[in-house]
Short mmCIF file of C-alpha atoms and ligand atoms in Angstrom, two decimals:
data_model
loop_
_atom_site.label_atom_id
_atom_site.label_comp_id
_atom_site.label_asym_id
_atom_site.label_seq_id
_atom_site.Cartn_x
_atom_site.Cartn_y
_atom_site.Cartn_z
CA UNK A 764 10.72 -14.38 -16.93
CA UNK A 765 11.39 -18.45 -17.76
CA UNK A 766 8.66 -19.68 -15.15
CA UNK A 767 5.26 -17.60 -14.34
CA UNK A 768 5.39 -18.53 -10.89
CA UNK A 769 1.60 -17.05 -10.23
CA UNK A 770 -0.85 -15.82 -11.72
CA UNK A 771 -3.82 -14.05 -10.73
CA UNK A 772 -6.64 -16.39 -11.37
CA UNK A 773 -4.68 -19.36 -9.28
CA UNK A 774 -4.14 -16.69 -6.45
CA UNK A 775 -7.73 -15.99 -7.21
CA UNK A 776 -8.61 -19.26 -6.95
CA UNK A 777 -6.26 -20.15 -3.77
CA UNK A 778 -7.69 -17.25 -1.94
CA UNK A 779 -11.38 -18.70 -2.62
CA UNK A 780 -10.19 -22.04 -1.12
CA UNK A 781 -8.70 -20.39 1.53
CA UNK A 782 -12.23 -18.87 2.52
CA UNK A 783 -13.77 -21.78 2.16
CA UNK A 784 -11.06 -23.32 4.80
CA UNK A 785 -11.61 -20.72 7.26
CA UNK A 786 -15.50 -20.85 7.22
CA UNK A 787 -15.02 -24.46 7.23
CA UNK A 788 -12.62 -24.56 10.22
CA UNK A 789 -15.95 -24.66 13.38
CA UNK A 790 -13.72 -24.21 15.85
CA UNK A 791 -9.84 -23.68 17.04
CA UNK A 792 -9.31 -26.95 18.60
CA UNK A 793 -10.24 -28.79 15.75
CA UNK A 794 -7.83 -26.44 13.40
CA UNK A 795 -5.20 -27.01 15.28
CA UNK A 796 -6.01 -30.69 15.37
CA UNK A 797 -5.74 -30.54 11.52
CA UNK A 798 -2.49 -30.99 9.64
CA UNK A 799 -1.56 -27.96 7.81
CA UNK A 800 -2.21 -28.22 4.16
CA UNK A 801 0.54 -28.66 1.68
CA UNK A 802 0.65 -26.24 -0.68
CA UNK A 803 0.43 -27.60 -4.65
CA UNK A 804 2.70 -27.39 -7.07
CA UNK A 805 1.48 -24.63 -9.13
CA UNK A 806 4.35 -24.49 -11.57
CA UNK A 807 4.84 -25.29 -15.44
CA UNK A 808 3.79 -28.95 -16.11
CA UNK A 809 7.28 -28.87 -18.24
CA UNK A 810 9.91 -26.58 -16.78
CA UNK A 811 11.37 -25.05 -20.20
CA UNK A 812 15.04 -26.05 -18.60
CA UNK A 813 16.91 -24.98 -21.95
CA UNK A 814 15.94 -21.47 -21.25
CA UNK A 815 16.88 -22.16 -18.05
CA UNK A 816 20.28 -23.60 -18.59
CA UNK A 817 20.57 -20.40 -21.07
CA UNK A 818 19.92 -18.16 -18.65
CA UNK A 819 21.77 -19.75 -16.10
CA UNK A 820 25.02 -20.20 -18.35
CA UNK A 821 25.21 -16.20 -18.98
CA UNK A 822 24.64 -15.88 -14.87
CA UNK A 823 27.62 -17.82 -14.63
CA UNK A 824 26.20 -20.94 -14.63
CA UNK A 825 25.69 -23.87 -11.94
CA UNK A 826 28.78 -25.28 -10.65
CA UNK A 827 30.77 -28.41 -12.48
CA UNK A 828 30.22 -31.05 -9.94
CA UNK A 829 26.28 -30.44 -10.28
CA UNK A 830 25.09 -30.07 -13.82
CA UNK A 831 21.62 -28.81 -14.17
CA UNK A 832 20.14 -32.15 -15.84
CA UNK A 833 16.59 -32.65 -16.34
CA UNK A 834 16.15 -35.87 -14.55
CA UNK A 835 17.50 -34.32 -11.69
CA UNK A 836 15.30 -31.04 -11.90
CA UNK A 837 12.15 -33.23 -12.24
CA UNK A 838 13.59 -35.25 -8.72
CA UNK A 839 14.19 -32.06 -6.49
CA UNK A 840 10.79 -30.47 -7.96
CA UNK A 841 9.23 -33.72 -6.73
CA UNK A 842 11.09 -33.53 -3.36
CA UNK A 843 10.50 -30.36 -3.14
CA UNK A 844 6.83 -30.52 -2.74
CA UNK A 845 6.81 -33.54 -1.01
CA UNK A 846 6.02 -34.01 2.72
CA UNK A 847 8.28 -37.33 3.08
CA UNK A 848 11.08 -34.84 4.11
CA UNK A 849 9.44 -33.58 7.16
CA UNK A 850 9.36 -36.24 9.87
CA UNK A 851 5.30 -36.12 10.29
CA UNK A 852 4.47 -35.80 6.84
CA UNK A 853 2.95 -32.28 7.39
CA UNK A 854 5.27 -30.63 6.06
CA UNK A 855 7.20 -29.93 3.13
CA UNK A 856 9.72 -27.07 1.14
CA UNK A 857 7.09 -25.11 -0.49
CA UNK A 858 5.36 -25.08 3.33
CA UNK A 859 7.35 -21.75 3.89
CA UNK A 860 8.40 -21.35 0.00
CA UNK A 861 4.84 -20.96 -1.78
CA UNK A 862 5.05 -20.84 -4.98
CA UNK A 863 2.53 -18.19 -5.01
CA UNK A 864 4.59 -15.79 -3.09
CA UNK A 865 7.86 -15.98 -4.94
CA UNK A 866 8.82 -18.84 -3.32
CA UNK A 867 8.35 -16.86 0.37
CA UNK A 868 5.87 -17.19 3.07
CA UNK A 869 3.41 -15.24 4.04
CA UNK A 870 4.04 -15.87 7.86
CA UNK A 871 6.49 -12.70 9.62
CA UNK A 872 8.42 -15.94 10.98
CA UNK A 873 8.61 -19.39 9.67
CA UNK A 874 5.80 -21.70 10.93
CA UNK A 875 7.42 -25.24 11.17
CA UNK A 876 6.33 -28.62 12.35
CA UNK A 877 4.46 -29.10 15.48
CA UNK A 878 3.21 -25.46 14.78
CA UNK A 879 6.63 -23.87 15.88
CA UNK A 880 7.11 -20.43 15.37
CA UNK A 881 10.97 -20.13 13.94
CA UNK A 882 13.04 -16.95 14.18
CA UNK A 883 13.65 -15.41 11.04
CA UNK A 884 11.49 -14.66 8.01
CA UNK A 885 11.60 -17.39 5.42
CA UNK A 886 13.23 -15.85 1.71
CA UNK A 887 12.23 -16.10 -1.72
CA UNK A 888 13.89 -18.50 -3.50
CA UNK A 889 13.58 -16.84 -6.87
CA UNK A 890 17.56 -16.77 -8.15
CA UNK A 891 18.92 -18.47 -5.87
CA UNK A 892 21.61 -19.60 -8.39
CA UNK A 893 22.91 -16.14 -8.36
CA UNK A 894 24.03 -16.21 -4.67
CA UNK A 895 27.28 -16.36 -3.38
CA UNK A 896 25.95 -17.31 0.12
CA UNK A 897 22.66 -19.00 1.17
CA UNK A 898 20.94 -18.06 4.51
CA UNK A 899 20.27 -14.32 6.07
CA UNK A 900 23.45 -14.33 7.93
CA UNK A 901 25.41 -16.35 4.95
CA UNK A 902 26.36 -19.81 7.06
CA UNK A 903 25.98 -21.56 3.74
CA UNK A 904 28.17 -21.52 0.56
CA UNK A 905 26.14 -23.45 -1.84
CA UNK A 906 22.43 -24.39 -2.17
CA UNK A 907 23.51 -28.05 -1.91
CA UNK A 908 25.58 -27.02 1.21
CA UNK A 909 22.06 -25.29 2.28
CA UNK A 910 19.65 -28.31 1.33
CA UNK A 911 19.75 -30.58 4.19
CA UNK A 912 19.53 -27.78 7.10
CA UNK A 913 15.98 -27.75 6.72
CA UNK A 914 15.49 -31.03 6.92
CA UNK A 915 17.18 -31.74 10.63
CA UNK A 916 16.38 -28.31 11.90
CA UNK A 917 13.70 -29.33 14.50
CA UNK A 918 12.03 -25.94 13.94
CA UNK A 919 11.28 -26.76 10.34
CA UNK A 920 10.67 -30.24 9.16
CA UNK A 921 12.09 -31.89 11.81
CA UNK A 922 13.48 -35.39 10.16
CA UNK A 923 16.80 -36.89 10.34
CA UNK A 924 18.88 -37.68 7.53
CA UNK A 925 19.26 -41.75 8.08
CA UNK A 926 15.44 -41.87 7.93
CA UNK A 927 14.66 -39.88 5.34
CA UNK A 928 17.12 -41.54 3.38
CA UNK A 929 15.43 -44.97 4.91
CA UNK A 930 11.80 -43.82 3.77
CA UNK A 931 13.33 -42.84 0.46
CA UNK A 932 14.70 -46.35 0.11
CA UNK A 933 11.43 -47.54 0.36
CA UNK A 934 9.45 -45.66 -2.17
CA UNK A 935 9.78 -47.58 -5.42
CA UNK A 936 9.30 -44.03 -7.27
CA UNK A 937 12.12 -42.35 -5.69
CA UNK A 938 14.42 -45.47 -6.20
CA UNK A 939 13.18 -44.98 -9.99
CA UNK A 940 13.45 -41.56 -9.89
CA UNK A 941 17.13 -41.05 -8.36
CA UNK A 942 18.63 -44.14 -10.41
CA UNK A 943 17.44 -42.03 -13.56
CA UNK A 944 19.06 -38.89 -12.29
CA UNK A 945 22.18 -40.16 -10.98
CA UNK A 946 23.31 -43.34 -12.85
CA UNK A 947 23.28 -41.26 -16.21
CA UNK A 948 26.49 -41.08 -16.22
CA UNK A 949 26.91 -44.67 -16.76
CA UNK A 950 24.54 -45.89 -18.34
CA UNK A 951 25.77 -49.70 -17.67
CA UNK A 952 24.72 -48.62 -14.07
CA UNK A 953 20.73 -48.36 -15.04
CA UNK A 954 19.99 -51.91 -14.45
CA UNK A 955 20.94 -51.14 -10.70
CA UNK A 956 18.78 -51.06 -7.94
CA UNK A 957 18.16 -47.11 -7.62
CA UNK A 958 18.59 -47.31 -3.44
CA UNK A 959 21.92 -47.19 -3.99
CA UNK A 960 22.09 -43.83 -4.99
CA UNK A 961 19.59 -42.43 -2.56
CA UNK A 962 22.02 -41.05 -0.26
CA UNK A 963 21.97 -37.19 1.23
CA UNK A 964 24.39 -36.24 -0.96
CA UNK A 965 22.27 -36.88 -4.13
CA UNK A 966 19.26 -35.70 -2.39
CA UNK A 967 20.51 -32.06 -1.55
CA UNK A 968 21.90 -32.01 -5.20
CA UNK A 969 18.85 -32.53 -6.62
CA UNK A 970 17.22 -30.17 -4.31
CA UNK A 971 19.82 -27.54 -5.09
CA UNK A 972 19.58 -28.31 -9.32
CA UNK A 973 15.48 -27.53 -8.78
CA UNK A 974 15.84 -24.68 -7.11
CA UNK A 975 18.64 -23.27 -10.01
CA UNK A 976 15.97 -23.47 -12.28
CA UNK A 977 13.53 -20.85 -10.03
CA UNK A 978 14.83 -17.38 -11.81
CA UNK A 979 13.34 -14.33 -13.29
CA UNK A 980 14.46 -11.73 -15.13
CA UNK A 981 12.21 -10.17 -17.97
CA UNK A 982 10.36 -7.40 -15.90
CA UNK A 983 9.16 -4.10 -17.64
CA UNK A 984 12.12 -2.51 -15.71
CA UNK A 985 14.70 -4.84 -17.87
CA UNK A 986 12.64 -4.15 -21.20
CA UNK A 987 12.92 -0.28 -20.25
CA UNK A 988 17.08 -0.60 -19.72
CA UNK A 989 17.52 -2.53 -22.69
CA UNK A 990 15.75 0.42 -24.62
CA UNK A 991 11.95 -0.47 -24.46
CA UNK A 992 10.60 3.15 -22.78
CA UNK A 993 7.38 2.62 -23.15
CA UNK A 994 7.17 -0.44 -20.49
CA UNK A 995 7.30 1.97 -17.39
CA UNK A 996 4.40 3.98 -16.62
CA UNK A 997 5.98 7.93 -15.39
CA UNK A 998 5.38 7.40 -11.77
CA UNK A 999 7.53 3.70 -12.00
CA UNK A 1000 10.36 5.46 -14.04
CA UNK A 1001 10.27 8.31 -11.39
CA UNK A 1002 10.86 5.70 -8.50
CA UNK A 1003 13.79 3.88 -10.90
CA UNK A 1004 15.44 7.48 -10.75
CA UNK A 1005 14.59 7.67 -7.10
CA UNK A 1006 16.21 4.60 -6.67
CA UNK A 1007 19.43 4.75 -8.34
CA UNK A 1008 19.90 8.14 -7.26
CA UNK A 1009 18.41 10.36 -3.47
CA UNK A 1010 17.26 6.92 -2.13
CA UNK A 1011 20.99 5.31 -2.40
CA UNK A 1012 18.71 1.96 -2.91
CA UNK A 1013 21.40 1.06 -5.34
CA UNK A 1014 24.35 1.08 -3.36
CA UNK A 1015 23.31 -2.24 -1.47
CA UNK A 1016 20.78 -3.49 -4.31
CA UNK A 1017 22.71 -3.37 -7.06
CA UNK A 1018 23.59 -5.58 -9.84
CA UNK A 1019 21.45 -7.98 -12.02
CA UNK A 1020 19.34 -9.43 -8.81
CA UNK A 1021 19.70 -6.13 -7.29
CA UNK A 1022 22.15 -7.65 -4.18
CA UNK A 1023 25.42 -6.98 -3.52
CA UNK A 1024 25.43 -10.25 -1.81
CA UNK A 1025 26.91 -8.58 1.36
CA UNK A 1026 26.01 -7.82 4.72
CA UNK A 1027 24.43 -4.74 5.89
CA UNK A 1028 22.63 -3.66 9.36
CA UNK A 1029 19.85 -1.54 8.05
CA UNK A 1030 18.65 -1.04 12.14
CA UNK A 1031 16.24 -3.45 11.60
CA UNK A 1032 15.68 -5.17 15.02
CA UNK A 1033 17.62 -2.57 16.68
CA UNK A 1034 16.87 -2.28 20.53
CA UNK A 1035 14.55 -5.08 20.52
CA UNK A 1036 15.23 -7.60 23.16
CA UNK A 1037 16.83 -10.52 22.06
CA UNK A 1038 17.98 -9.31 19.08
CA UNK A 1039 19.11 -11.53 16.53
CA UNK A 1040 22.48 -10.71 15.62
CA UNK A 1041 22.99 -12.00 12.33
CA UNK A 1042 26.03 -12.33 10.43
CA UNK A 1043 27.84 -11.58 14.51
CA UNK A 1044 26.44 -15.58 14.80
CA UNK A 1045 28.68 -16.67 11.71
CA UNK A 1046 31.93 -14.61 12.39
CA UNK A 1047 31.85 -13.53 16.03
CA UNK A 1048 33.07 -10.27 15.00
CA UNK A 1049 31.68 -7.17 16.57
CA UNK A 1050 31.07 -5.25 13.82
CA UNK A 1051 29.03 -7.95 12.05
CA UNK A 1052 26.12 -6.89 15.03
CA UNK A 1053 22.77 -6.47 13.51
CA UNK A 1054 24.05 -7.79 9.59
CA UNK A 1055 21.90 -9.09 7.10
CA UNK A 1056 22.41 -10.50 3.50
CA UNK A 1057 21.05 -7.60 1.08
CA UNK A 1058 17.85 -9.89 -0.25
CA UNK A 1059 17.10 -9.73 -4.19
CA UNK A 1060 14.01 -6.83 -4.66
CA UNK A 1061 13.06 -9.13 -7.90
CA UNK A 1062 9.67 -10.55 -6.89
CA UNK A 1063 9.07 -8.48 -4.46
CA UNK A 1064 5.69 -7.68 -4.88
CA UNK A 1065 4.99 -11.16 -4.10
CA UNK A 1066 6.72 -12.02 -1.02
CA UNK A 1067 5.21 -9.68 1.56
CA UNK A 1068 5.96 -9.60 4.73
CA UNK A 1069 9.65 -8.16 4.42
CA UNK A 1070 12.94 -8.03 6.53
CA UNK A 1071 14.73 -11.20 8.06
CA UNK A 1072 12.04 -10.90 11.04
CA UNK A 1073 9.10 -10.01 9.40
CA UNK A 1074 8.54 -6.80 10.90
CA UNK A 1075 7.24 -4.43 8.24
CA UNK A 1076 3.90 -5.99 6.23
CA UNK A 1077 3.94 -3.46 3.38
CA UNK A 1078 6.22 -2.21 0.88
CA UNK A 1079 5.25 1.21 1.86
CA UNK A 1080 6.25 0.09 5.41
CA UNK A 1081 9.55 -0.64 3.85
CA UNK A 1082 10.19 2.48 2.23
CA UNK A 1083 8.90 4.66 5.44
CA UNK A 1084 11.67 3.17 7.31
CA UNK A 1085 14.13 3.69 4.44
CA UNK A 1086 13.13 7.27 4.47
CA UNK A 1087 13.34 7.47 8.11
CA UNK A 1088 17.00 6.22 8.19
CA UNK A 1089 17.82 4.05 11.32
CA UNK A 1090 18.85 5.24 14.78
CA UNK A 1091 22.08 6.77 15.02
CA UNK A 1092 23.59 5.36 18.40
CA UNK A 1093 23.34 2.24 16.48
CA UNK A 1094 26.79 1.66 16.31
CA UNK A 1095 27.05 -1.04 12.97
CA UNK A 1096 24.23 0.79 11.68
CA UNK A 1097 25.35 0.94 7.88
CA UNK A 1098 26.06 4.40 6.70
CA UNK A 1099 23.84 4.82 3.88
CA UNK A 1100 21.30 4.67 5.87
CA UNK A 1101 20.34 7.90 6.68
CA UNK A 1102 16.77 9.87 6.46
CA UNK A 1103 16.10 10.50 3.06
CA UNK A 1104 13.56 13.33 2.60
CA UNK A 1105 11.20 12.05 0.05
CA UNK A 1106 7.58 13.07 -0.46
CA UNK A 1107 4.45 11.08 0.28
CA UNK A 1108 4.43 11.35 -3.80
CA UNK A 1109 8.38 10.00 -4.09
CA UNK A 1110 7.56 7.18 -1.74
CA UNK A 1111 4.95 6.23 -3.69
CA UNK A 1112 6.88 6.04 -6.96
CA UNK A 1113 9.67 4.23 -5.36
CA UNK A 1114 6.74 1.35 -4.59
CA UNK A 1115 5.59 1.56 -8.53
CA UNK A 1116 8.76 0.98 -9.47
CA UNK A 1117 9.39 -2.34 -6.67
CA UNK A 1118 5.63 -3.27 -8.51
CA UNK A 1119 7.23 -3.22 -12.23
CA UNK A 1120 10.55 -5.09 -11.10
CA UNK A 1121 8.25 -7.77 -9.44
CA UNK A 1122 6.23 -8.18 -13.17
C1 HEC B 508 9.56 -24.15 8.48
C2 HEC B 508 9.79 -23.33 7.33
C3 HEC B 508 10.82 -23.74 6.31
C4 HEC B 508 10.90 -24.94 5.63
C5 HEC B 508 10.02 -26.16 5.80
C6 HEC B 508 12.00 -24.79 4.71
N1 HEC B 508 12.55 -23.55 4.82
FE1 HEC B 508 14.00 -22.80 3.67
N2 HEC B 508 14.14 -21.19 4.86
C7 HEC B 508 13.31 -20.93 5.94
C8 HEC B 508 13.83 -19.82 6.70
C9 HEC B 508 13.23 -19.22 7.96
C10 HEC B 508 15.02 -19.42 6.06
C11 HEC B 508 15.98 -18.34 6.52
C12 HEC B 508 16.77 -18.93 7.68
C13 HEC B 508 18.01 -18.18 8.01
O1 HEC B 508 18.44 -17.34 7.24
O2 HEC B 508 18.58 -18.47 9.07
C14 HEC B 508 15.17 -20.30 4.90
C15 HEC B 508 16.19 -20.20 3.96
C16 HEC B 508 16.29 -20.97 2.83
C17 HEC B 508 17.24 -20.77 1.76
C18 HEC B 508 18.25 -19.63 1.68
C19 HEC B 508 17.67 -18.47 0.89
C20 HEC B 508 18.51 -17.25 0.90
O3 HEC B 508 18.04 -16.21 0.41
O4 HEC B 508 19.64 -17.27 1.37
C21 HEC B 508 17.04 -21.76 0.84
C22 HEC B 508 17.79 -21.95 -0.46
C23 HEC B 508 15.99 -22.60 1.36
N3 HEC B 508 15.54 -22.09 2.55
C24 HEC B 508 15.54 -23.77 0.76
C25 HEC B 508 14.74 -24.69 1.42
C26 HEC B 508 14.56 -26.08 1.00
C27 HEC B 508 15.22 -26.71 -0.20
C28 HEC B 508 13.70 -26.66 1.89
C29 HEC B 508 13.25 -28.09 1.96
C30 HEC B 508 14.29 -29.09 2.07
C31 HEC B 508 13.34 -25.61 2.84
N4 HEC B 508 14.00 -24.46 2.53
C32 HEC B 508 12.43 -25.81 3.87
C33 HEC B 508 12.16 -21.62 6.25
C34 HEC B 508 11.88 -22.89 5.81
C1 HEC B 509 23.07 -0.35 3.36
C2 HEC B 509 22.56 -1.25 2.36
C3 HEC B 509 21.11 -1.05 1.91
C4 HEC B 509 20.52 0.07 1.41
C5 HEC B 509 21.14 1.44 1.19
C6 HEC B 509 19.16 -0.30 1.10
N1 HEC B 509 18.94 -1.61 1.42
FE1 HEC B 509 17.18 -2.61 1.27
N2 HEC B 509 17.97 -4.13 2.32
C7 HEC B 509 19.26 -4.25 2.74
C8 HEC B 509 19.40 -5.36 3.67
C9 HEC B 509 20.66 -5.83 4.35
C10 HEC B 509 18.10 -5.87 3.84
C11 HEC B 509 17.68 -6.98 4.82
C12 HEC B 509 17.66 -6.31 6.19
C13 HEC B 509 17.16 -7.17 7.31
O1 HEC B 509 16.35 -8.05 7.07
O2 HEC B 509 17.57 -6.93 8.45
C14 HEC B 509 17.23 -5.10 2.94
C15 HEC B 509 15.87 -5.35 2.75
C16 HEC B 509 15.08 -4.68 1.82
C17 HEC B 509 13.76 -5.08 1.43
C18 HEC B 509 13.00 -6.31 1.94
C19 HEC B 509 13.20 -7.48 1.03
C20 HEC B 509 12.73 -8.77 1.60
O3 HEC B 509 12.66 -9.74 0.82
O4 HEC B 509 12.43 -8.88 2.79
C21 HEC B 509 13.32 -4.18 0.49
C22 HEC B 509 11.99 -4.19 -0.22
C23 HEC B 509 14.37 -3.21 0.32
N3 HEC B 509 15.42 -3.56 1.14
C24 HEC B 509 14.33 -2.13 -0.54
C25 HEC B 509 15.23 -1.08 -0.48
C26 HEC B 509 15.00 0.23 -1.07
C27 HEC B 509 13.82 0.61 -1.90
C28 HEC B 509 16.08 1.00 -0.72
C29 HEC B 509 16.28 2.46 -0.97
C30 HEC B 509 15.30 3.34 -0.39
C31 HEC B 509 16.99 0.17 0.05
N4 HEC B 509 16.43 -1.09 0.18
C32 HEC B 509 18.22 0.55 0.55
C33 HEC B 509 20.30 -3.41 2.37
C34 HEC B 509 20.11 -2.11 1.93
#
């Protein structure tokens, strides 16, 4: 793990504030009336980007025409947090990517500005880097390609891009900031005036370089496959074994962020009215019905509630459904999923070992 995105006393500690928010809150008028507040960024005071670029490098690395650079890590990690991208200033990124929940929210569906309730389930960002295609349904190559959607979806935050870029423009740090992360390359550039390279482009690049640097990696279940035995307790190994084998987990989460980085219908939504269609919205074809991207299980301890609609709350949730299979006059439904026949006991270990690869 490069980045310990939480730990327990600052969830400790966010919880108590939390409390102290609700008691505080007299009455529901006058919560609403309140601006939502912005969560903090809890990270690293230094990101340690050399073990990120290391890391990153032997993931394949991020692409040529965006180097991971630290002046542009330290812009997007400001941007990120900040609430100048939502068009009310109530908002920001980390509103529906906490940094306490694996970069998820804890909301079933994304809670945007105004209070709007969105339609999917907002993701953990943790490797990021490693996808081939951002979004549940995939309708963006790149995280730079992904970066600005947010920011003009009038579900989320709401802005537009000439006046972001405007309010950018007029923030003397920004203009700093974005002259020192994009006139590096020419260094007889420096004495510009840093407006000049505020421009959407630039901004979803640095958004995009930030969020390459949000991976992990070193859970016990890594020490125990690089030889390490000892780091699973008998009941997480168990639920490895489970996994890889009876609960055909592994044939859709599979590889180093345990995702195929394809589309599957696991029947979640199934028969609901209204149902979202998925991947169907990107390619119109019929058998994309009811597709989702497989999500990374790293983190996934942290980034409860699950599923691109937030149905199931738990983890055990989860695997009950796996267990149950989906409905079979589901006609995309994806064939591995099928009812599986574990024990209360085998469900159990299956959640240990989601627990140890979230560590
Ligand atoms: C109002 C809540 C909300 C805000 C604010 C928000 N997001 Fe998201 N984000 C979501 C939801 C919901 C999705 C999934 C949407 C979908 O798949 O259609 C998502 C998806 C993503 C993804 C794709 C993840 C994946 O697994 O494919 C990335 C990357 C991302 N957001 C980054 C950002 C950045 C950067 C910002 C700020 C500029 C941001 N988000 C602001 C809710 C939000
Ligand atoms: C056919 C491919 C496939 C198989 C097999 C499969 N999954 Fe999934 N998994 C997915 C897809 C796709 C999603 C997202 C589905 C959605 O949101 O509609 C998902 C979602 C999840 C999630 C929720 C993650 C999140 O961030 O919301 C967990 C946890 C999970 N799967 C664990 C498992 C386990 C454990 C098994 C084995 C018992 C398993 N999966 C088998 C494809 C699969």
């Amino acid at each position: 793990m490069i980045m310990r995105t939480a730990c327990c006393g600052q969830r400790r500690v966010a919880a108590v504030l939390v409390a102290v928010w609700l008691f505080a809150s007299t009455s529901v008028a006058e919560e609403r009336s309140r601006p939502p507040v912005l969560p903090k960024d809890t990270l690293p005071k230094e990101i340690d980007l050399d073990a990120a670029m290391k890391k990153l490098k032997l993931l394949g690395g991020a692409p040529p025409d965006n180097p991971l650079t630290k002046e542009q890590v330290a812009l997007g990690r400001r941007l990120f947090f900040d609430s100048i991208l939502s068009k009310n200033r109530t908002l920001s990124c980390a509103s529906c990517h906490q940094p306490e929940h694996g970069f998820a929210s804890p909301e079933p569906k994304a809670v945007g500005i105004h209070g709007q309730t969105g339609r999917r389930n907002a993701p953990a960002l943790m490797n990021r880097a490693l996808g081939i295609r951002q979004f549940w349904d995939g309708r963006a190559a790149t995280l730079e390609e992904q970066a600005l959607q947010p920011i003009v979806n009038s579900q989320e935050l709401g802005h537009s891009l000439e006046d972001v870029i405007v309010e950018l423009r007029n923030d003397s740090i920004y203009v700093r900031l974005f002259r020192h992360a994009f006139a590096e390359a020419d260094r007889t550039k420096q004495t510009e005036t840093g407006g000049k390279y505020i421009t959407s482009e630039n901004l979803a690049k640095a958004l995009a370089s930030f969020q390459r640097t949000l991976l992990t990696g070193d859970s016990p279940v890594d020490l125990f496959q690089r030889g390490d035995y000892g780091s699973l307790s008998d009941d997480e190994r168990q639920g490895l074994w489970i996994f890889e084998s009876r609960g055909r987990c592994w044939k859709c989460h599979t590889g180093n962020n345990y995702s195929d980085e394809a589309f599957h219908n696991t029947g979640i939504g199934y028969g609901k009215e209204g149902r979202d269609l998925g991947r169907f919205e990107v390619t119109k074809r019929n058998l994309d019905k009811g597709k989702f991207k497989t999500p990374t299980l790293r983190a996934v301890g942290r980034t409860a509630p699950y599923m691109h609609d937030g149905s199931l709350r738990t983890l055990e949730e989860v695997i009950g459904f796996y267990n149950q299979g989906g409905t079979t006059d589901d006609p995309t439904l994806d064939r591995f999923i099928q009812p599986l026949g574990l024990s209360e006991k085998e469900m159990n270990q299956l959640v240990a070992f989601l627990r140890a690869l979230s560590r």
